[in-house]
Coordinates of C-alpha atoms in Angstrom, one line a residue:
Chain A
M1 CA 80.0 196.6 -18.7
W2 CA 77.8 193.7 -19.9
P3 CA 80.4 191.5 -20.8
R4 CA 81.4 191.1 -17.0
V5 CA 78.1 190.5 -15.8
P6 CA 77.1 186.6 -15.7
V7 CA 73.8 186.8 -18.3
S8 CA 73.4 184.1 -20.7
V9 CA 73.7 184.7 -24.2
G10 CA 70.0 183.7 -24.6
R11 CA 69.0 186.1 -22.3
R12 CA 70.9 188.8 -23.8
L13 CA 69.2 188.3 -27.1
T14 CA 65.8 188.0 -25.5
T15 CA 65.9 190.9 -23.9
L16 CA 66.8 192.4 -27.6
V17 CA 63.7 190.9 -28.8
V18 CA 61.7 192.2 -26.1
V19 CA 62.7 195.8 -26.2
D20 CA 62.1 195.5 -30.3
A21 CA 58.8 194.2 -29.7
L22 CA 57.6 196.5 -26.8
T23 CA 58.7 199.2 -29.3
L24 CA 56.9 197.9 -31.9
L25 CA 53.8 197.7 -29.8
A26 CA 54.2 201.3 -28.6
L27 CA 54.5 202.3 -32.5
L28 CA 51.6 200.5 -33.5
A29 CA 49.6 201.9 -30.6
V30 CA 50.5 205.4 -31.4
A31 CA 49.7 204.7 -34.7
V32 CA 46.1 203.0 -34.4
L33 CA 45.2 205.8 -31.6
A34 CA 46.2 208.7 -34.3
L35 CA 44.1 206.9 -37.1
S36 CA 41.0 206.6 -34.8
R37 CA 41.5 210.3 -33.6
G38 CA 41.9 211.2 -37.2
S39 CA 38.9 209.3 -38.3
A40 CA 36.9 210.6 -35.2
D41 CA 37.7 214.5 -36.3
L42 CA 37.0 213.8 -39.8
G43 CA 33.6 212.2 -38.8
Y44 CA 33.2 215.5 -36.5
M45 CA 34.0 217.9 -39.0
R46 CA 31.6 216.3 -41.7
R47 CA 28.9 216.2 -39.1
Y48 CA 28.9 219.4 -37.0
V49 CA 31.4 221.9 -38.5
L50 CA 30.7 221.8 -42.4
P51 CA 27.0 221.4 -42.4
P52 CA 26.5 225.2 -41.6
V53 CA 29.4 226.1 -44.3
E54 CA 27.6 224.3 -46.8
A55 CA 24.0 225.8 -45.7
L56 CA 25.0 229.6 -45.5
P57 CA 25.6 230.3 -49.1
K58 CA 22.1 229.7 -50.0
A59 CA 21.0 231.7 -46.7
I60 CA 23.0 234.5 -48.1
D61 CA 21.7 234.3 -51.6
D62 CA 18.3 234.0 -50.3
A63 CA 18.7 237.0 -48.0
A64 CA 20.0 239.1 -51.4
R65 CA 17.2 237.8 -53.2
L66 CA 15.0 239.0 -50.7
E67 CA 16.7 242.4 -50.5
V68 CA 16.2 242.6 -54.6
A69 CA 12.5 241.5 -54.2
L70 CA 11.8 244.1 -51.6
R71 CA 13.5 247.0 -53.4
S72 CA 11.4 246.2 -56.9
D73 CA 8.3 246.0 -55.3
P74 CA 6.1 248.9 -57.0
E75 CA 3.5 248.9 -54.2
G76 CA 5.8 248.9 -51.4
S77 CA 3.9 246.4 -49.6
A78 CA 6.8 244.0 -49.4
R79 CA 4.4 241.5 -48.7
T80 CA 4.2 239.7 -51.8
V81 CA 4.2 235.5 -51.9
R82 CA 7.9 235.4 -52.9
V83 CA 8.9 237.8 -50.1
Q84 CA 7.0 235.6 -47.5
D85 CA 8.9 232.6 -49.1
L86 CA 12.2 234.1 -48.8
I87 CA 11.6 235.0 -45.1
G88 CA 10.5 231.6 -44.2
E89 CA 13.6 230.0 -45.8
I90 CA 15.6 232.3 -44.0
D91 CA 13.9 231.9 -40.9
R92 CA 14.1 228.2 -41.1
F93 CA 17.9 228.4 -41.4
A94 CA 18.1 230.3 -38.7
S95 CA 16.2 228.3 -36.4
Q96 CA 18.1 225.0 -37.4
Y97 CA 21.5 227.1 -37.0
R98 CA 20.4 227.9 -33.7
S99 CA 19.4 224.4 -32.6
D100 CA 21.5 222.5 -34.2
W101 CA 25.1 224.5 -35.1
V102 CA 25.5 227.1 -32.5
V103 CA 28.7 226.8 -30.4
L104 CA 27.9 228.8 -27.6
D105 CA 25.3 227.2 -25.1
N106 CA 24.7 224.4 -27.3
P107 CA 24.1 221.1 -24.7
A108 CA 25.1 218.7 -27.8
E109 CA 28.4 216.7 -27.5
D110 CA 29.8 217.8 -30.7
A111 CA 29.3 221.7 -29.7
A112 CA 31.1 221.0 -26.2
R113 CA 33.9 219.2 -28.0
F114 CA 34.1 222.3 -30.4
R115 CA 34.3 224.5 -27.5
R116 CA 37.1 222.8 -26.2
I117 CA 39.1 223.0 -29.3
L118 CA 38.4 226.6 -29.4
Q119 CA 39.5 227.0 -26.1
D120 CA 42.9 224.9 -26.7
A121 CA 43.1 227.3 -30.0
H122 CA 42.6 230.5 -28.0
R123 CA 39.5 231.3 -30.6
T124 CA 36.7 231.5 -27.9
G125 CA 36.0 235.1 -29.2
L126 CA 34.7 233.4 -32.4
M127 CA 31.7 232.1 -30.2
A128 CA 31.0 235.7 -29.1
Q129 CA 30.8 236.9 -32.8
E130 CA 28.8 233.9 -33.6
R131 CA 26.4 234.8 -31.1
T132 CA 26.2 238.6 -31.8
A133 CA 25.7 237.4 -35.7
L134 CA 22.8 235.1 -34.8
D135 CA 21.3 237.6 -32.4
A136 CA 21.2 240.1 -35.3
L137 CA 19.9 237.6 -37.9
F138 CA 16.9 236.9 -35.4
A139 CA 16.0 240.5 -34.6
N140 CA 16.1 241.5 -38.3
L141 CA 13.8 238.3 -39.1
T142 CA 11.5 239.6 -36.2
H143 CA 11.5 242.9 -37.8
L144 CA 10.8 241.6 -41.4
K145 CA 7.9 239.5 -40.2
Q146 CA 6.2 242.2 -38.5
P147 CA 3.1 243.9 -40.4
G148 CA 3.1 247.5 -41.1
A149 CA 6.7 248.1 -41.6
S150 CA 7.7 250.6 -44.7
R151 CA 9.4 249.1 -47.7
D152 CA 12.8 251.0 -46.9
E153 CA 12.6 249.7 -42.9
L154 CA 12.1 246.2 -45.0
V155 CA 15.0 246.4 -47.2
T156 CA 17.5 247.7 -44.5
N157 CA 16.3 244.7 -42.3
A158 CA 16.6 242.5 -45.3
A159 CA 20.2 243.9 -45.7
A160 CA 21.4 243.5 -42.2
A161 CA 20.0 239.8 -42.1
R162 CA 22.3 239.4 -45.2
R163 CA 25.4 240.9 -43.4
A164 CA 24.6 238.9 -40.2
L165 CA 24.1 235.7 -42.4
R166 CA 27.7 237.0 -44.0
S167 CA 29.4 237.2 -40.5
L168 CA 28.2 233.8 -39.8
L169 CA 29.8 232.5 -42.6
D170 CA 33.0 234.3 -41.8
V171 CA 32.7 233.0 -38.3
N172 CA 32.1 229.1 -39.7
A173 CA 35.0 229.6 -42.1
Q174 CA 37.2 230.5 -39.0
Y175 CA 35.5 227.3 -37.3
V176 CA 36.8 225.2 -40.1
V177 CA 40.1 226.8 -40.1
V178 CA 40.4 226.3 -36.6
T179 CA 39.0 222.4 -36.6
Q180 CA 41.8 221.7 -39.5
E181 CA 44.5 223.1 -37.2
A182 CA 43.3 221.2 -34.3
I183 CA 43.4 217.9 -36.7
N184 CA 46.8 218.9 -38.2
G185 CA 48.2 219.5 -34.8
R186 CA 47.1 215.9 -33.7
A187 CA 48.4 214.3 -36.6
H188 CA 51.5 216.2 -35.9
T189 CA 51.7 215.3 -32.5
A190 CA 51.3 211.4 -33.5
R191 CA 53.8 211.9 -36.0
D192 CA 56.5 213.1 -33.4
W193 CA 55.6 210.5 -31.1
L194 CA 56.1 207.8 -33.6
I195 CA 59.4 209.4 -34.6
L196 CA 60.7 209.8 -31.0
I197 CA 59.6 206.2 -30.3
G198 CA 61.3 205.0 -33.7
V199 CA 64.5 206.9 -32.8
A200 CA 64.7 205.7 -29.5
N201 CA 64.0 202.1 -30.5
L202 CA 66.7 202.7 -33.3
I203 CA 69.3 203.8 -30.5
G204 CA 68.2 201.3 -28.0
A205 CA 68.5 198.6 -30.3
T206 CA 71.6 199.5 -31.6
L207 CA 73.2 199.9 -28.4
L208 CA 71.8 196.5 -26.8
G209 CA 72.9 195.0 -30.2
L210 CA 76.5 196.4 -29.6
A211 CA 76.3 195.3 -26.1
V212 CA 75.6 191.9 -27.3
H213 CA 78.1 191.9 -30.0
R214 CA 80.9 193.1 -27.4
A215 CA 79.8 190.7 -25.0
I216 CA 79.9 187.4 -27.4
A217 CA 82.0 188.4 -30.5
P218 CA 85.6 189.1 -29.0
R219 CA 85.2 185.5 -26.9
I220 CA 84.2 183.6 -29.8
R221 CA 87.3 185.1 -31.8
R222 CA 89.5 184.1 -28.8
V223 CA 87.8 180.5 -29.0
V224 CA 88.5 180.6 -32.9
K225 CA 92.0 181.7 -32.6
Q226 CA 92.7 179.1 -30.0
V227 CA 91.6 176.4 -32.3
D228 CA 93.2 177.9 -35.3
R229 CA 96.2 177.9 -33.6
F230 CA 96.1 174.2 -32.2
R231 CA 95.1 173.1 -35.9
E232 CA 98.1 174.8 -37.3
V233 CA 101.3 174.4 -35.0
G234 CA 99.7 171.8 -32.6
V235 CA 100.4 173.8 -29.4
Y236 CA 97.6 173.8 -26.5
D237 CA 97.0 176.7 -24.4
Q238 CA 94.4 176.5 -22.0
L239 CA 91.5 178.3 -23.0
T240 CA 89.7 180.0 -20.3
D241 CA 86.7 182.1 -20.0
S242 CA 85.6 183.6 -16.7
G243 CA 81.9 183.9 -18.0
R244 CA 79.2 181.7 -16.6
D245 CA 77.2 181.6 -19.9
E246 CA 76.5 179.7 -23.0
I247 CA 80.1 181.1 -24.6
A248 CA 81.8 180.0 -21.4
T249 CA 80.1 176.6 -21.4
L250 CA 81.1 176.4 -25.2
A251 CA 84.7 177.7 -24.5
H252 CA 85.0 175.2 -21.7
A253 CA 83.8 172.2 -24.0
V254 CA 86.3 173.4 -26.7
D255 CA 89.0 173.4 -24.3
V256 CA 88.4 169.9 -22.9
G257 CA 88.0 168.9 -26.5
I258 CA 91.3 170.3 -27.7
R259 CA 93.2 169.3 -24.3
T260 CA 91.9 165.6 -25.0
I261 CA 93.2 165.6 -28.5
A262 CA 96.5 167.3 -27.1
A263 CA 96.6 164.8 -24.7
R264 CA 95.9 161.7 -27.2
D265 CA 98.4 163.1 -29.4
R266 CA 100.9 163.1 -26.6
E267 CA 99.8 159.7 -25.5
R268 CA 100.3 158.4 -29.4
E269 CA 103.7 160.0 -29.4
Q270 CA 104.7 158.2 -26.3
F271 CA 103.2 154.9 -27.6
L272 CA 105.1 155.1 -30.9
A273 CA 108.0 156.1 -28.9
V274 CA 108.0 153.1 -26.5
A275 CA 106.9 151.0 -29.3
A276 CA 110.1 151.7 -31.5
H277 CA 112.1 151.2 -28.2
E278 CA 110.6 148.0 -27.3
L279 CA 111.0 146.8 -31.1
K280 CA 114.5 148.1 -31.6
T281 CA 115.9 146.1 -28.6
P282 CA 115.0 142.2 -30.2
V283 CA 116.1 143.9 -33.4
T284 CA 119.7 145.0 -32.1
A285 CA 120.1 141.4 -30.9
I286 CA 119.1 139.6 -33.9
A287 CA 121.1 142.3 -36.4
G288 CA 124.2 142.2 -33.8
Y289 CA 124.4 138.4 -33.1
A290 CA 123.8 138.0 -37.2
Q291 CA 126.6 140.2 -38.1
A292 CA 129.0 138.5 -35.2
A293 CA 128.0 135.0 -36.5
L294 CA 128.9 136.2 -40.2
E295 CA 132.1 137.7 -39.3
N296 CA 133.3 134.6 -37.4
P297 CA 132.0 131.8 -39.6
S298 CA 134.3 128.9 -38.2
D299 CA 133.5 129.8 -34.2
M300 CA 130.9 127.2 -34.5
A301 CA 129.8 128.1 -30.7
M302 CA 129.3 131.5 -31.5
R303 CA 127.2 130.5 -34.4
D304 CA 125.1 128.2 -32.1
R305 CA 124.9 130.9 -29.4
A306 CA 123.8 133.7 -32.2
V307 CA 121.2 131.1 -33.9
S308 CA 119.5 130.6 -30.4
I309 CA 119.5 134.0 -29.3
I310 CA 118.2 135.2 -32.7
H311 CA 115.5 132.4 -32.7
R312 CA 114.3 133.8 -29.1
N313 CA 114.5 137.3 -30.3
A314 CA 112.5 136.7 -33.2
G315 CA 109.7 135.2 -31.0
R316 CA 110.0 137.8 -29.0
L317 CA 109.8 140.4 -31.7
G318 CA 106.6 138.7 -33.1
R319 CA 105.1 138.7 -29.7
L320 CA 105.7 142.4 -29.7
I321 CA 104.3 143.3 -32.9
E322 CA 101.0 140.8 -31.9
D323 CA 100.8 143.1 -28.7
L324 CA 101.4 146.2 -30.8
L325 CA 98.6 145.3 -33.1
L326 CA 96.4 144.2 -30.2
A327 CA 97.2 147.8 -28.4
A328 CA 96.6 149.9 -31.6
S329 CA 93.3 148.0 -32.3
A330 CA 92.4 148.6 -28.6
R331 CA 93.4 152.5 -28.9
S332 CA 91.2 152.9 -31.9
G333 CA 88.1 151.1 -30.3
K334 CA 88.4 148.2 -32.7
L335 CA 89.6 145.3 -30.7
R336 CA 88.2 142.2 -32.3
F337 CA 85.4 140.7 -29.9
D338 CA 83.9 137.4 -30.4
P339 CA 82.2 136.8 -27.2
K340 CA 80.6 133.1 -26.2
P341 CA 79.9 131.3 -23.0
I342 CA 83.1 130.8 -21.1
D343 CA 83.9 129.0 -17.9
L344 CA 86.1 131.5 -16.1
A345 CA 86.9 129.1 -13.2
S346 CA 88.0 126.4 -15.6
L347 CA 89.8 128.7 -18.0
T348 CA 91.7 130.3 -14.9
R349 CA 92.5 126.6 -13.5
R350 CA 93.9 125.9 -17.4
S351 CA 96.1 129.4 -17.5
V352 CA 97.5 129.0 -13.8
Q353 CA 98.7 125.5 -14.7
E354 CA 100.1 126.7 -18.0
V355 CA 101.8 129.7 -16.5
E356 CA 102.9 127.8 -13.2
A357 CA 104.8 125.4 -15.7
L358 CA 106.9 128.5 -16.8
V359 CA 107.4 129.8 -13.6
P360 CA 107.9 127.0 -11.3
N361 CA 109.5 129.3 -8.7
H362 CA 106.2 131.0 -7.9
P363 CA 103.7 128.8 -6.4
F364 CA 99.7 130.0 -7.1
E365 CA 97.2 129.7 -4.7
L366 CA 94.0 129.0 -6.6
H367 CA 90.5 129.3 -5.2
T368 CA 87.5 129.3 -7.9
P369 CA 84.0 127.7 -7.5
T370 CA 83.2 124.9 -9.6
T371 CA 82.0 126.9 -12.5
A372 CA 81.8 130.9 -13.2
Y373 CA 80.3 131.2 -16.9
L374 CA 80.3 134.7 -18.5
L375 CA 79.9 135.9 -21.9
A376 CA 83.6 136.9 -23.4
D377 CA 86.0 136.5 -26.4
E378 CA 88.2 133.7 -25.2
D379 CA 91.3 134.5 -26.8
L380 CA 91.2 138.0 -25.2
L381 CA 90.6 136.5 -22.0
I382 CA 93.3 134.0 -22.0
H383 CA 95.7 137.0 -23.4
A384 CA 94.4 138.9 -20.2
E385 CA 94.7 136.2 -17.9
W386 CA 98.5 135.5 -18.8
S387 CA 99.2 138.9 -18.4
L388 CA 97.8 139.2 -15.1
L389 CA 99.4 136.0 -13.9
S390 CA 103.1 136.7 -15.4
Y391 CA 102.6 140.3 -13.9
A392 CA 102.1 138.8 -10.4
A393 CA 105.1 136.5 -11.2
A394 CA 107.3 139.2 -12.1
L395 CA 106.5 141.5 -9.0
S396 CA 106.6 138.5 -6.5
A397 CA 109.6 137.2 -4.7
P398 CA 110.5 133.5 -5.5
H399 CA 108.7 130.8 -3.9
A400 CA 106.2 133.3 -2.2
P401 CA 102.6 132.1 -3.0
I402 CA 100.7 134.1 -5.3
G403 CA 96.8 134.3 -4.7
V404 CA 94.3 133.4 -7.5
T405 CA 90.6 133.9 -6.9
V406 CA 87.4 133.6 -9.1
A407 CA 84.4 134.6 -7.8
S408 CA 81.0 134.5 -9.1
L409 CA 78.9 137.6 -8.1
P410 CA 75.6 138.9 -8.9
G411 CA 75.5 139.9 -12.8
R412 CA 79.6 139.8 -12.9
V413 CA 82.5 137.7 -12.3
R414 CA 85.6 138.9 -10.8
L415 CA 89.2 137.3 -10.8
E416 CA 91.5 138.7 -8.1
V417 CA 95.2 137.9 -8.3
T418 CA 97.1 139.0 -5.0
L419 CA 100.9 139.5 -5.4
A420 CA 103.2 137.9 -2.8
D421 CA 104.8 141.0 -2.1
G422 CA 104.3 144.3 -0.5
R423 CA 102.6 147.5 -1.7
L424 CA 102.7 149.0 -5.2
T425 CA 103.8 152.5 -5.9
E426 CA 101.7 154.9 -7.7
S427 CA 104.5 154.9 -10.0
E428 CA 104.6 151.0 -10.6
I429 CA 100.7 151.1 -10.9
S430 CA 101.0 153.7 -13.5
R431 CA 103.6 152.3 -15.5
A432 CA 101.9 148.6 -15.4
L433 CA 99.1 150.5 -17.6
S434 CA 101.1 152.5 -19.7
P435 CA 100.7 151.2 -23.5
M436 CA 103.8 149.0 -24.4
D437 CA 105.5 149.4 -21.1
F438 CA 106.4 146.4 -19.6
V439 CA 107.9 144.9 -16.6
Q440 CA 110.8 142.8 -17.5
Y441 CA 112.2 139.9 -15.3
E442 CA 114.5 137.1 -15.8
E443 CA 113.2 133.6 -15.2
N444 CA 114.7 130.1 -16.1
G445 CA 117.4 131.8 -17.5
G446 CA 115.1 133.6 -19.8
L447 CA 114.1 137.5 -20.4
R448 CA 110.4 137.8 -19.7
Q449 CA 108.1 140.9 -20.0
T450 CA 104.4 141.7 -19.1
G451 CA 102.6 144.7 -18.6
L452 CA 98.7 145.4 -17.9
F453 CA 97.8 147.8 -20.6
L454 CA 96.5 145.0 -22.9
C455 CA 94.7 143.5 -20.2
R456 CA 92.7 146.6 -18.9
E457 CA 91.8 147.3 -22.7
V458 CA 90.3 143.7 -22.7
A459 CA 88.5 144.2 -19.7
Q460 CA 87.0 147.4 -21.0
V461 CA 86.0 146.0 -24.5
H462 CA 84.0 143.7 -22.2
G463 CA 82.2 146.4 -20.5
G464 CA 84.4 145.4 -17.4
S465 CA 87.1 146.9 -15.5
L466 CA 90.9 146.3 -14.4
R467 CA 91.7 147.9 -10.9
I468 CA 95.2 148.0 -9.2
G469 CA 95.0 148.1 -5.5
H470 CA 95.8 146.6 -2.6
S471 CA 94.0 143.6 -0.5
P472 CA 92.8 144.2 3.0
E473 CA 96.2 142.4 4.2
G474 CA 98.3 145.2 2.5
K475 CA 99.3 143.0 -0.4
A476 CA 99.1 144.2 -4.0
A477 CA 96.3 142.9 -5.9
V478 CA 94.9 143.0 -9.5
T479 CA 91.3 142.6 -10.0
L480 CA 89.6 141.8 -13.2
E481 CA 85.5 142.2 -13.1
L482 CA 83.7 141.3 -16.0
P483 CA 79.9 141.3 -16.6
A484 CA 78.5 137.8 -16.4
Chain B
V1 CA 148.4 153.5 -15.0
S2 CA 146.7 154.5 -18.3
A3 CA 147.9 151.0 -19.6
M4 CA 146.0 149.0 -16.9
R5 CA 142.6 150.3 -18.6
T6 CA 141.4 147.3 -20.5
T7 CA 137.8 146.8 -19.1
V8 CA 135.1 147.9 -20.5
L9 CA 131.7 148.0 -18.3
V10 CA 128.5 147.1 -20.2
V11 CA 125.4 148.3 -18.4
D12 CA 122.1 147.3 -19.6
D13 CA 119.1 145.5 -18.3
D14 CA 119.0 143.3 -21.6
A15 CA 121.1 140.2 -21.1
D16 CA 121.1 139.4 -24.8
F17 CA 122.5 142.9 -25.6
R18 CA 124.8 142.3 -22.7
G19 CA 126.3 139.2 -24.1
L20 CA 126.7 140.7 -27.7
A21 CA 128.6 143.7 -26.3
A22 CA 130.7 141.5 -24.3
F23 CA 131.6 139.5 -27.4
V24 CA 132.7 142.5 -29.4
V25 CA 134.7 143.9 -26.5
A26 CA 136.5 140.4 -26.3
S27 CA 137.1 140.4 -30.0
Q28 CA 138.8 143.8 -29.5
G29 CA 141.0 142.1 -26.9
L30 CA 139.6 143.8 -24.0
I31 CA 137.8 142.6 -21.1
A32 CA 133.6 143.1 -20.7
V33 CA 132.3 143.3 -17.2
E34 CA 128.2 143.2 -17.1
A35 CA 125.9 145.1 -15.1
A36 CA 121.9 144.7 -15.2
D37 CA 121.3 148.0 -13.9
C38 CA 123.0 151.3 -12.5
G39 CA 123.4 150.1 -9.1
E40 CA 125.5 147.0 -10.3
C41 CA 127.6 149.6 -12.2
L42 CA 128.3 151.9 -9.6
E43 CA 129.1 148.9 -7.4
V44 CA 131.9 147.8 -9.9
L45 CA 133.2 151.1 -10.5
R46 CA 133.6 151.6 -6.9
K47 CA 135.7 148.5 -6.5
D48 CA 137.9 149.0 -9.5
P49 CA 137.5 152.1 -11.1
E50 CA 141.3 152.3 -12.4
R51 CA 140.8 149.2 -15.0
I52 CA 137.6 150.7 -16.7
L53 CA 138.6 151.9 -20.4
A54 CA 135.0 152.9 -21.2
V55 CA 131.4 152.6 -20.0
L56 CA 128.4 151.4 -22.3
L57 CA 125.4 152.7 -20.9
D58 CA 121.8 151.9 -21.7
Y59 CA 119.0 154.6 -21.1
Y60 CA 116.1 152.9 -19.9
M61 CA 116.9 150.6 -17.1
P62 CA 115.1 149.7 -13.6
G63 CA 116.3 151.8 -10.9
M64 CA 118.5 154.7 -10.8
K65 CA 117.3 157.2 -13.8
P66 CA 119.9 158.1 -16.2
G67 CA 120.5 161.7 -14.7
P68 CA 121.9 160.4 -11.3
C69 CA 123.2 157.2 -12.9
V70 CA 125.6 159.4 -15.2
A71 CA 126.2 161.7 -12.3
G72 CA 127.5 159.0 -10.0
I73 CA 129.6 157.3 -12.8
R74 CA 131.2 160.6 -13.3
E75 CA 132.1 161.0 -9.8
L76 CA 134.1 157.5 -9.9
L77 CA 135.6 158.0 -13.2
P78 CA 137.9 160.7 -14.9
A79 CA 136.5 162.7 -17.3
T80 CA 138.8 161.2 -20.0
V81 CA 137.1 157.9 -19.5
P82 CA 134.2 157.8 -22.0
V83 CA 130.8 157.2 -21.2
V84 CA 128.6 155.8 -24.3
L85 CA 124.9 156.2 -24.1
V86 CA 123.8 152.9 -26.3
T87 CA 119.7 153.2 -26.5
A88 CA 117.1 152.1 -28.6
A89 CA 115.0 155.9 -27.7
V90 CA 114.2 157.6 -30.7
D91 CA 116.3 160.7 -30.0
A92 CA 119.6 158.9 -28.6
G93 CA 121.7 162.1 -29.7
Q94 CA 119.2 164.5 -27.6
R95 CA 119.2 162.3 -24.8
A96 CA 122.9 161.8 -24.7
R97 CA 123.5 165.7 -24.8
E98 CA 121.1 166.1 -22.0
L99 CA 122.9 163.9 -20.0
G100 CA 126.4 165.5 -20.9
L101 CA 127.4 162.8 -22.9
T102 CA 129.2 163.3 -26.2
H103 CA 129.4 159.6 -27.5
W104 CA 126.3 157.7 -28.1
L105 CA 125.1 154.6 -30.2
S106 CA 121.4 154.3 -31.5
K107 CA 120.2 150.7 -31.4
P108 CA 120.6 148.7 -33.8
F109 CA 123.9 149.5 -34.8
D110 CA 126.6 147.9 -36.9
L111 CA 129.4 146.4 -34.7
D112 CA 132.1 148.1 -36.1
D113 CA 130.6 151.4 -34.9
L114 CA 130.9 149.7 -31.7
R115 CA 134.4 148.6 -32.4
A116 CA 135.5 152.0 -33.5
I117 CA 134.6 153.4 -30.4
L118 CA 136.4 151.0 -28.5
R119 CA 139.5 151.8 -30.7
A120 CA 139.3 155.6 -30.3
A121 CA 138.8 155.0 -26.3
R122 CA 141.9 152.8 -26.3
S123 CA 143.9 155.2 -28.5
E124 CA 142.8 158.3 -26.3
D125 CA 144.0 156.1 -23.3
A126 CA 147.3 155.4 -24.7
H127 CA 147.9 158.9 -25.9
P128 CA 145.9 161.4 -23.9
A129 CA 145.1 164.8 -25.0
I130 CA 146.9 167.5 -23.2

């Protein structure tokens, strides 16, 4: 589904990274929480649960020694200093236990927390056992401290106190087990959460990664395939990508690039075909007339005519080759360009004068300011003006005036040539600008040809433009505009 | 009627080529008639189609395109009269086939090739295949 949604590649990858980052944060949070809880549990255990377990064996030992001391008392008074010390030790332990470590009814925070643990573990019965044992301990201590009791009674009380202490030890041992189970349970819960989040992230990241892959990889493969096909067999097939993301932009750019290269290839082939055709035409005349003259050495009229035609076509061939080289330079962007200040008004007056001498049937109406300076390559500009004027003469009826206007405008200079005849068709305009395509016409008994392709290239190399259109009066007009 | 076919129509917008072809045609004892484009060519054919032995036709010319031009010629001339495509185009044979023509000359050519075509046309005209 994802590939059809117009989501950018960057956004898809960002989503992937954000999901991973959030998962990592969750993992860290769970780990930190588990560690802090574990640390708190260990501190709690060391502070509240373990101390009575550590103290109880000594109290039990004291109770056992008390019992032995009472049994071995020959007087039976049971009030020796040692007996009193042992009773005092046990009594201090019992008092500390009741104040610090007892769980039931203990207002201390640690006790309350432990009660919750016992509730969660369903072991609240241990608190009753502890209370019973502690009560029994205190009752027997009270009897032991009472004067006048017989030795046997004291021995019995000491034994009962020892059993109560033993029972407390058993209860506290259970407390340790419950606490350990609670800590282990939390550790397991944290571990389960870490595993769950990790697995969820693994699945989620994999699915997201696959979705991103599905959304990108096939389209990139298509682009690469098209490029390979074009490179290997030179066939251009339109590359379409209906998406609206970076891949679609890339595909479009590649398509435009390939299309441009294909168009340039076609244009080059057309250029070569036209160039070959144009070159072969004078070569045919040269070779044919040379052969005819050689085959008829005694025909002087034929020889003179052949020499004349060969001479003319050799000149035509030379101009074609020059134009061909200029066109090739223009096409490769290497047109020689040597700019210097030129007065276009003066240059145009001279060009019109020269062209007019060659085409006396075509009068030119010249309108120029006194001066119109610009920075330009003189040779190229002369070539462009000759092309323009010849083109106008070729397409104008004899004796119809051709308008030539030079205008100096802010930041630019304009040369407009208005043809005497009517409108040009799109086809004629296109042909005029085709590389090496010429309008041929006969003038003064000779064949002439002209085209505007090089004129446009000259304009472009100067940073200007060449437009073919129509004047407000509806006459065809060619406008060369160059920066001043 | 066939003995009267002595004229070769040279259709080309290049005046130098027309002159050259006319010289070769004349050297074969034939008459050359020149046309600068297809319009002129059809005009000549309409006036006197019976005398045309062959047509030498250029491919790129101003005015009518080659396809309609050949169709117009074929309407006015019998199929036995050869129409020879004479062109400086790179793929002359291919263009001739596209126009349904079986004879072509690729510019530049040896004048003997043109002479051979003219001799063949005259021979075919004198002894038409049944």
